Every structure is written in C-alpha cells, then in structure tokens.
mmCIF file of C-alpha atoms in Angstrom:
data_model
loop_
_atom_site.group_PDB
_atom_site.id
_atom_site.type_symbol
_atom_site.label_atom_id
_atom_site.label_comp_id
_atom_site.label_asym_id
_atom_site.label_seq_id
_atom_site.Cartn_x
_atom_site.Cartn_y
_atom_site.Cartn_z
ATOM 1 C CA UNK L 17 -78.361 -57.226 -162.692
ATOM 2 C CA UNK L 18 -81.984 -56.867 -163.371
ATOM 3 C CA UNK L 19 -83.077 -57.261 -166.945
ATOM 4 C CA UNK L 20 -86.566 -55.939 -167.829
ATOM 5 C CA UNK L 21 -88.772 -57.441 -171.252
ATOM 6 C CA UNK L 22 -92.030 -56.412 -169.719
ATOM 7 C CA UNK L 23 -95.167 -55.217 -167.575
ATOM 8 C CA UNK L 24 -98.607 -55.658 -166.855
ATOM 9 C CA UNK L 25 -100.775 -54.218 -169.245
ATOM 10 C CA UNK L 26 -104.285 -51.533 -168.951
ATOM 11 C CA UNK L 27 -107.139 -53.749 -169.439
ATOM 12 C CA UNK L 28 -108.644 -51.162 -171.484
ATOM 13 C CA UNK L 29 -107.472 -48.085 -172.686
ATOM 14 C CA UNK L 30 -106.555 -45.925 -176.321
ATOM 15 C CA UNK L 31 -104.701 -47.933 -178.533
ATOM 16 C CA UNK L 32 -100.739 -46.588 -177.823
ATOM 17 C CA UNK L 33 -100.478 -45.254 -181.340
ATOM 18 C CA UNK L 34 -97.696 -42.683 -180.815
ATOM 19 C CA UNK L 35 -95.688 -45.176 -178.502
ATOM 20 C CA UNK L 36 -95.429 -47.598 -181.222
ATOM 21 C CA UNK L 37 -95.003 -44.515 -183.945
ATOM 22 C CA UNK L 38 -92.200 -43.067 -181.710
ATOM 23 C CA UNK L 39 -90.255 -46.367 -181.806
ATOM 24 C CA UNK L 40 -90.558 -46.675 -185.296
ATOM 25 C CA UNK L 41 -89.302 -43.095 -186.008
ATOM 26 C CA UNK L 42 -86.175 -43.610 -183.389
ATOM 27 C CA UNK L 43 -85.210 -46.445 -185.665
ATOM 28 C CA UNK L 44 -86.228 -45.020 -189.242
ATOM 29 C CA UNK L 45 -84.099 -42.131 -188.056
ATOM 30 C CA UNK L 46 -80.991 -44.160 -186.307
ATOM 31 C CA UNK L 47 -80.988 -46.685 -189.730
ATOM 32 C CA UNK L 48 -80.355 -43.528 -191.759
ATOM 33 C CA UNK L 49 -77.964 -42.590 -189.299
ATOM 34 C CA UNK L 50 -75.842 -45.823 -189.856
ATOM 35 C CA UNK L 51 -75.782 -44.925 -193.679
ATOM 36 C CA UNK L 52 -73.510 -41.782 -193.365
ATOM 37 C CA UNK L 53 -70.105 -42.076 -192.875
ATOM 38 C CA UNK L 54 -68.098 -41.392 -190.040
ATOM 39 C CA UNK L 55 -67.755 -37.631 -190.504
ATOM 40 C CA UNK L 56 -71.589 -37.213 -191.799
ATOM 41 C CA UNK L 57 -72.759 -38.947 -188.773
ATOM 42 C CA UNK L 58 -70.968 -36.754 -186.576
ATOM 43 C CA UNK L 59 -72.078 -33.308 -188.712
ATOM 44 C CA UNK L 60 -75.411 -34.581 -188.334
ATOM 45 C CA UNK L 61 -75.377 -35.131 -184.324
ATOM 46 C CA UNK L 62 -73.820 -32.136 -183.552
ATOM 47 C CA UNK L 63 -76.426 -30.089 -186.202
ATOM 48 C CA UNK L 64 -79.613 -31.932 -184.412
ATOM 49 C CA UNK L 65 -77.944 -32.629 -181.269
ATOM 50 C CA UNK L 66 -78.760 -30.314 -178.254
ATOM 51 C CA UNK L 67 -75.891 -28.393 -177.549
ATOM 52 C CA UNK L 68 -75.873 -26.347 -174.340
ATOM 53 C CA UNK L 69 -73.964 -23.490 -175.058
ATOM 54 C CA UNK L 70 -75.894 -22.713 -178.284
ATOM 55 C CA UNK L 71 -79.268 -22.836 -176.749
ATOM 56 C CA UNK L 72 -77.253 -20.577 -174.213
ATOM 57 C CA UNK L 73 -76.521 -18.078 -176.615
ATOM 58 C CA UNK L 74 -80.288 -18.553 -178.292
ATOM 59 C CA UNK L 75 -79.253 -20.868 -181.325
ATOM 60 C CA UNK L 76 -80.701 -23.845 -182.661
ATOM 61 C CA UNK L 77 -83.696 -23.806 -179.755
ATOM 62 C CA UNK L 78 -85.388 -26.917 -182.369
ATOM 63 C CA UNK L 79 -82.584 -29.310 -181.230
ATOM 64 C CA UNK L 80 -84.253 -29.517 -177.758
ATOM 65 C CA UNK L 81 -86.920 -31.454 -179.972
ATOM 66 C CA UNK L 82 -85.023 -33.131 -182.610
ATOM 67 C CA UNK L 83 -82.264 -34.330 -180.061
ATOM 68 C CA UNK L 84 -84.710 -36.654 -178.435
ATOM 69 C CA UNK L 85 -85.154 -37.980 -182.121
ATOM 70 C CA UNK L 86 -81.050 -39.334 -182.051
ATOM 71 C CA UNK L 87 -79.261 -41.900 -181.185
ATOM 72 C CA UNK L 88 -75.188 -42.398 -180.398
ATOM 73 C CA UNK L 89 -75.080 -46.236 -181.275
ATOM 74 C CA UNK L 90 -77.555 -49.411 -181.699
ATOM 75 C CA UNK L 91 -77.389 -50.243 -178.443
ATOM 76 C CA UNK L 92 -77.615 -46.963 -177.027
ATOM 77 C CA UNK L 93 -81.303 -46.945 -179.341
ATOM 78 C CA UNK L 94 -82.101 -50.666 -178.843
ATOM 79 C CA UNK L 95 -81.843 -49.833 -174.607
ATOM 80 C CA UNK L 96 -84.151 -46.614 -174.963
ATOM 81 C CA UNK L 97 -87.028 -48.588 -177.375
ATOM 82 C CA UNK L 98 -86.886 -51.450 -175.196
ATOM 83 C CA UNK L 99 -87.908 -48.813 -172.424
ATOM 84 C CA UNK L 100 -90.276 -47.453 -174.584
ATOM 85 C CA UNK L 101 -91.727 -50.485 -175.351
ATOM 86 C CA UNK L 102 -92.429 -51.649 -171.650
ATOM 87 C CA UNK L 103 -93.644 -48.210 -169.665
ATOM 88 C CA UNK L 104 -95.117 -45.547 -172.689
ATOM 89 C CA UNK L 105 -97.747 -47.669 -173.686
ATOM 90 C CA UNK L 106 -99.536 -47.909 -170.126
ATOM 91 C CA UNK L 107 -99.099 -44.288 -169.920
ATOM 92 C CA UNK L 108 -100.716 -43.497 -173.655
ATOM 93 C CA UNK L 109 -103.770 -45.839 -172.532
ATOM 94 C CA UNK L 110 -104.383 -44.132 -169.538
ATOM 95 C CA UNK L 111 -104.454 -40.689 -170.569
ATOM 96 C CA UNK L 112 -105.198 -40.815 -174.796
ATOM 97 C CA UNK L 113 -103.287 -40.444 -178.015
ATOM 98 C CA UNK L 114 -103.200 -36.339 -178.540
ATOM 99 C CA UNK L 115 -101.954 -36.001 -174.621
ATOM 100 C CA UNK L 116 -99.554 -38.780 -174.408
ATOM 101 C CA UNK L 117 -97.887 -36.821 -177.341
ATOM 102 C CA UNK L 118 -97.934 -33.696 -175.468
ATOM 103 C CA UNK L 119 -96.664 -35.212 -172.423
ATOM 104 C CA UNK L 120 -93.635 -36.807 -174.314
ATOM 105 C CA UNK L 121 -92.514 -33.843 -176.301
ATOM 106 C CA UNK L 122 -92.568 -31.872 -172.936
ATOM 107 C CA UNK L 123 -91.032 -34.233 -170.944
ATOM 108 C CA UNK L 124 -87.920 -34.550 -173.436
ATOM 109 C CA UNK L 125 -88.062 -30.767 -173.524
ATOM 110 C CA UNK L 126 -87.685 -30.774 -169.283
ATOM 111 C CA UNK L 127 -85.143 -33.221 -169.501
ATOM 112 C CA UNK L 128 -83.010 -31.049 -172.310
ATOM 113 C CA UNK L 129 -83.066 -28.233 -169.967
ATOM 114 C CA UNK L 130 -82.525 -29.771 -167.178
ATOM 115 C CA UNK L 131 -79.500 -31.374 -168.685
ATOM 116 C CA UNK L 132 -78.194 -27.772 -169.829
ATOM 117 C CA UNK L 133 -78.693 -25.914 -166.605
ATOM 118 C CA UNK L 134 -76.093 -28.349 -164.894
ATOM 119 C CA UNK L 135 -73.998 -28.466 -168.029
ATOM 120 C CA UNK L 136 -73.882 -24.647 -168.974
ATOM 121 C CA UNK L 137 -71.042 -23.692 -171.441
ATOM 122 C CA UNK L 138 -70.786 -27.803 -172.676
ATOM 123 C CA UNK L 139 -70.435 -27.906 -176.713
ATOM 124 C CA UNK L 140 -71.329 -31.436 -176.863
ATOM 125 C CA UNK L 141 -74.225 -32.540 -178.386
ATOM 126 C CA UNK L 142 -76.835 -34.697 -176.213
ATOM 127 C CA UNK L 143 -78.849 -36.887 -178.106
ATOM 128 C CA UNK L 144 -81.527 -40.030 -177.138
ATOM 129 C CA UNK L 145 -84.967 -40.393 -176.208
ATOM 130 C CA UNK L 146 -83.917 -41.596 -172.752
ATOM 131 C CA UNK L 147 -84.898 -37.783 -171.223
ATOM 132 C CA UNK L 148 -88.497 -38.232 -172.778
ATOM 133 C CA UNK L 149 -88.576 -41.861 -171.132
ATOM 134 C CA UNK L 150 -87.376 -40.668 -168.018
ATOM 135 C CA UNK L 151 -90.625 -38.213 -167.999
ATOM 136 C CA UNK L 152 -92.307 -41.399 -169.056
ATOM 137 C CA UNK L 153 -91.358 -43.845 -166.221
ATOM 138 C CA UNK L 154 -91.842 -40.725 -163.911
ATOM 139 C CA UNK L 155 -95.307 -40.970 -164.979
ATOM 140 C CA UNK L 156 -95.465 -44.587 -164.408
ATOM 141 C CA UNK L 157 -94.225 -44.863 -160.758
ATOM 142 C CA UNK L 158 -96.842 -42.644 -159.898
ATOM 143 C CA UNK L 159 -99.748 -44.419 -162.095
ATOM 144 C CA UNK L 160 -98.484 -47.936 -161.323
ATOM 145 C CA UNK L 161 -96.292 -48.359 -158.650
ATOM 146 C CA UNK L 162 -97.592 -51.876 -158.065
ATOM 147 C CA UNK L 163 -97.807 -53.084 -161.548
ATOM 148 C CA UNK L 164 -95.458 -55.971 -162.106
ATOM 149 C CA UNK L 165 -91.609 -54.835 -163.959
ATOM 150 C CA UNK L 166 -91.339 -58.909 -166.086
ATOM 151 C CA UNK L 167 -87.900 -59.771 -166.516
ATOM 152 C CA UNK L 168 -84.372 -61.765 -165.463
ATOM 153 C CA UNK L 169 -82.088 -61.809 -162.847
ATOM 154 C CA UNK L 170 -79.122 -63.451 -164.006
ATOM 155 C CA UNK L 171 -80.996 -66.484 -165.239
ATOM 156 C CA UNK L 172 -83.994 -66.444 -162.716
ATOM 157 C CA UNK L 173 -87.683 -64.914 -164.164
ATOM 158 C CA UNK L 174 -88.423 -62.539 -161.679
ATOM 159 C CA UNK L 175 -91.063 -59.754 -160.945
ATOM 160 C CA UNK L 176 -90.407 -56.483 -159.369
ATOM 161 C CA UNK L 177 -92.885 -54.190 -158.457
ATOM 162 C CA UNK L 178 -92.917 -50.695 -160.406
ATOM 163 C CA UNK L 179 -91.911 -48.487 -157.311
ATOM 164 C CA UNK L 180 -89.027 -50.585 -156.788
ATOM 165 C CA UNK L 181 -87.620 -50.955 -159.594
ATOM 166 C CA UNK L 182 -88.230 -47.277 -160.647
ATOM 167 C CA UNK L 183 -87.184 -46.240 -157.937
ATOM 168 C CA UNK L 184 -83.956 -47.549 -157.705
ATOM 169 C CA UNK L 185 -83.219 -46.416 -161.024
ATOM 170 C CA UNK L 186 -84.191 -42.989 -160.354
ATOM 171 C CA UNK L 187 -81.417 -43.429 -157.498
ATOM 172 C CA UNK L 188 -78.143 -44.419 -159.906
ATOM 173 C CA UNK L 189 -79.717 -41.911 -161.967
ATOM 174 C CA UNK L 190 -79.205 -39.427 -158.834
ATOM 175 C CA UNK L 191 -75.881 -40.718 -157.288
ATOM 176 C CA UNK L 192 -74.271 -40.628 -160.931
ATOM 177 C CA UNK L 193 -75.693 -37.145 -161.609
ATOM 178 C CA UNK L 194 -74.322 -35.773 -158.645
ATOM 179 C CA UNK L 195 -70.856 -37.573 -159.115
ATOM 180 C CA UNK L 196 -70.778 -35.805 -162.500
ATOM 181 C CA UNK L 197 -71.099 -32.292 -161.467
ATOM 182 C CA UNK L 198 -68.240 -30.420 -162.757
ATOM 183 C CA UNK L 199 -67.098 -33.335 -164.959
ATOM 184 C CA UNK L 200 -67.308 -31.625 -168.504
ATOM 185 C CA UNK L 201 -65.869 -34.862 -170.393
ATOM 186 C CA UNK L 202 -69.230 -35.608 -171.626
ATOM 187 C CA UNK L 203 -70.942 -39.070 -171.356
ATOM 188 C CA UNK L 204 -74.284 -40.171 -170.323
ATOM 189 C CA UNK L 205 -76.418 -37.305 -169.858
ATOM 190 C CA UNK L 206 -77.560 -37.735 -166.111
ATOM 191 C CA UNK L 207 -79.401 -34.730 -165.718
ATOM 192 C CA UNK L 208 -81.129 -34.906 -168.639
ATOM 193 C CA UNK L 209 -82.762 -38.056 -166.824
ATOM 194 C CA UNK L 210 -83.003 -36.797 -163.697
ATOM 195 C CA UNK L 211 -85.189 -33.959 -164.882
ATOM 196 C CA UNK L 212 -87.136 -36.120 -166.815
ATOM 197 C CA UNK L 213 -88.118 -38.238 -164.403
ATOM 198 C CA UNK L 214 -89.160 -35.165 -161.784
ATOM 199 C CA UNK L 215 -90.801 -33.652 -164.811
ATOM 200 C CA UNK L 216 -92.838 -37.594 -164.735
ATOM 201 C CA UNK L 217 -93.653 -37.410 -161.899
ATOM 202 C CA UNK L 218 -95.117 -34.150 -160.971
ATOM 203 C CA UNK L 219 -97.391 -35.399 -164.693
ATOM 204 C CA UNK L 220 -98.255 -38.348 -162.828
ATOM 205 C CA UNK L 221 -100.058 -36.884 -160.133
ATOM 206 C CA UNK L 222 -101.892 -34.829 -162.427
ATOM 207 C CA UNK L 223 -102.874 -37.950 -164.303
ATOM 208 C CA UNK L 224 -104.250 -39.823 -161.640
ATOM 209 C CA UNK L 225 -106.512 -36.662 -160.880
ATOM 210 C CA UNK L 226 -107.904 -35.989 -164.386
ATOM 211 C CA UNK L 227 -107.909 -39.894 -165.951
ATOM 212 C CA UNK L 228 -107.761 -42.162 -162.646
ATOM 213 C CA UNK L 229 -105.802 -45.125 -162.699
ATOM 214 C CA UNK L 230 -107.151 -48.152 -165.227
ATOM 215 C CA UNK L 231 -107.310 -51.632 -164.237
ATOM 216 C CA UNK L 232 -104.657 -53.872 -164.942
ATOM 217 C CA UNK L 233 -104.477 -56.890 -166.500
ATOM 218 C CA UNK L 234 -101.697 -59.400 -164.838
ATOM 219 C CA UNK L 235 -100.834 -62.937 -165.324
ATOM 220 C CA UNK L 236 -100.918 -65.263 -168.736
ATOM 221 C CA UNK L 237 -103.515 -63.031 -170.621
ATOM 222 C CA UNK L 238 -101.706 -59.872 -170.684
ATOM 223 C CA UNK L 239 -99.552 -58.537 -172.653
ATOM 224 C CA UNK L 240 -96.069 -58.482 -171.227
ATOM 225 C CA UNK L 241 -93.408 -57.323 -173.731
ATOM 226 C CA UNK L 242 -90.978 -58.546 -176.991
ATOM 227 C CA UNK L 243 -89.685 -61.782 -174.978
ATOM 228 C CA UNK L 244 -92.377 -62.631 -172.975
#
C-alpha cells in the first residue's frame, strides 16, 4: 500500500492562503466536534450533514456547504487534511486565492450532488471534505500529471508520478462506487468522490487554458509535505 506525505511544489505562485485556512477550519470544527457527547455529536451531523432525501424534498439546501465542513472521526479528518495538504496548494498557486475558493466550494457542491443522485431517498447524513478534494486532485491530474506523488511503500521511499497515482485512485473510487449501487447501508460516500473528481477535471482543463501550467520545483529545495 502506497502512502503519500508529499509533492513537488509551483516554483512560484499565490501564497495557498485558503488551503492552509481550510485545514485549519476542518480541525477547529472537528475539535469542537469531539467536545459534545455522543448524542450531541450525532444531532449535530445529521443537522449539518447532507442528507439526500431532504435536499430531495428542498430542505436544508446549506448542508451541501456545511457538510464538506464535517468530519465522522480523527482519522476520517486527519486522511482528508493530509490530502489537502499535498494536492490544494499546487492548485491555489496556479490559479489565485479568490478562485481556488470558488473552485473548492463548487467542487464539494458537485460532489454532494453527485452523491445524492445515486443515493436518492438515503436519510443519512454525508459529511467530509473528501468530495471537495476529489474536485481538487481532479484538478491536479490534469495540471500535473507528471509532478512527483513523495511517499512509502511498505518501508521503501518511493515516487509516483501524479497520473498514476491519481489515476488509480480515481479507479477504486469507480469499482467501489459501482459495487455500491443499490447498497443503502451507508458508508463511504463513493459518489460523492467520483463526482468530485469529474467535476476536477473538466476545472482542470479550463485551468491550463486561462493560467497555464507553472514550473515546478523538484528535488531537495522544494517543498514536499509534513514528513518530508
């Protein structure tokens, strides 16, 4: 299993305020979640949670933003930040501050309704940034498919290039998707990622058109993640 801790980094580029800020909100928001008790955490997920049949019925339409916001566990928050922290910042120094924001807002909205169109009727609450960062890494694979993905394999420092390792993702993404049509247990929210990805990806090409692509800087002088 392939462990990621970080990428090659824009040379130059807009300092990734709003990646950083969105990090620090996911966990200012998850800390107060792990102060409420067991029945005030749940009343709180499934008030800002985005629940399919409401936004069905036209209720609570703000939870397709404020889901995005939530988190389900630490390590279900630690995964998505550590995702954040290796792909959105490439993507805000590309294209600028105000638009990254854009771009991330919309791309957790895609993923929200993407994850309700193949879940129609569900009443459980979906919650993580990991739609957003699906439109993110979308973006990426199309921006920097050669950049270099830093990280472990078993015990071995490897390098993967972007494509690859995006794109295999985006595969389990797919096969599991797929596999859970019809399931209505609940559980990881394929589609949502699925969607956000697509949603990426279709941004990405518009990025490279209106920004280009910046230069990257590889090897001992760039930045490569928390553990690198």
């Amino acid at each position: 299993m392939f462990f990621p801790i970080g990428d090659d980094q824009v040379h130059q580029g807009h300092k990734p305020y709003f990646a950083y800020g969105f990090i620090a909100l996911n966990v200012l928001i998850f800390i107060y979640q792990a102060t409420l008790d067991a029945g005030s955490f749940n009343e709180f997920v499934y008030t800002y949670g985005c629940i399919p049949d409401e936004i069905e019925n036209g209720q609570d339409y703000y939870t397709l933003l404020t889901s995005t916001f939530l988190h389900g566990s630490w390590m279900h928050l630690i995964g998505n930040m550590l995702y954040m922290w290796i792909f959105a910042d490439n993507i805000e120094a590309s294209i600028g501050n105000a638009p990254f924001a854009v771009f991330y807002l919309l791309g957790g909205l895609a993923a929200g309704l993407c994850h309700i169109y193949f879940n129609p009727g569900s009443t459980i609450p979906a919650v993580g940034a990991s739609g957003a960062l699906s439109a993110v890494m979308g973006a990426y694979i199309v921006k920097f498919p050669k950049s270099n993905i830093k990280g472990y394999f078993v015990f071995f420092r490897v390098n993967v290039p972007a494509f690859v390792f995006l794109g295999f993702w985006f595969f389990q993404q797919s096969q599991s998707g797929y596999a859970s049509l019809g399931d209505t247990s609940g559980g990881i929210a394929w589609w949502a990622h699925i969607g956000g990805f697509v949603f990426g990806v279709l941004c990405g090409f518009l990025f490279r058109t209106w920004y280009g692509v910046p230069e990257l800087k590889v090897g001992s002088g760039g930045r490569k993640g928390p553990f690198a």
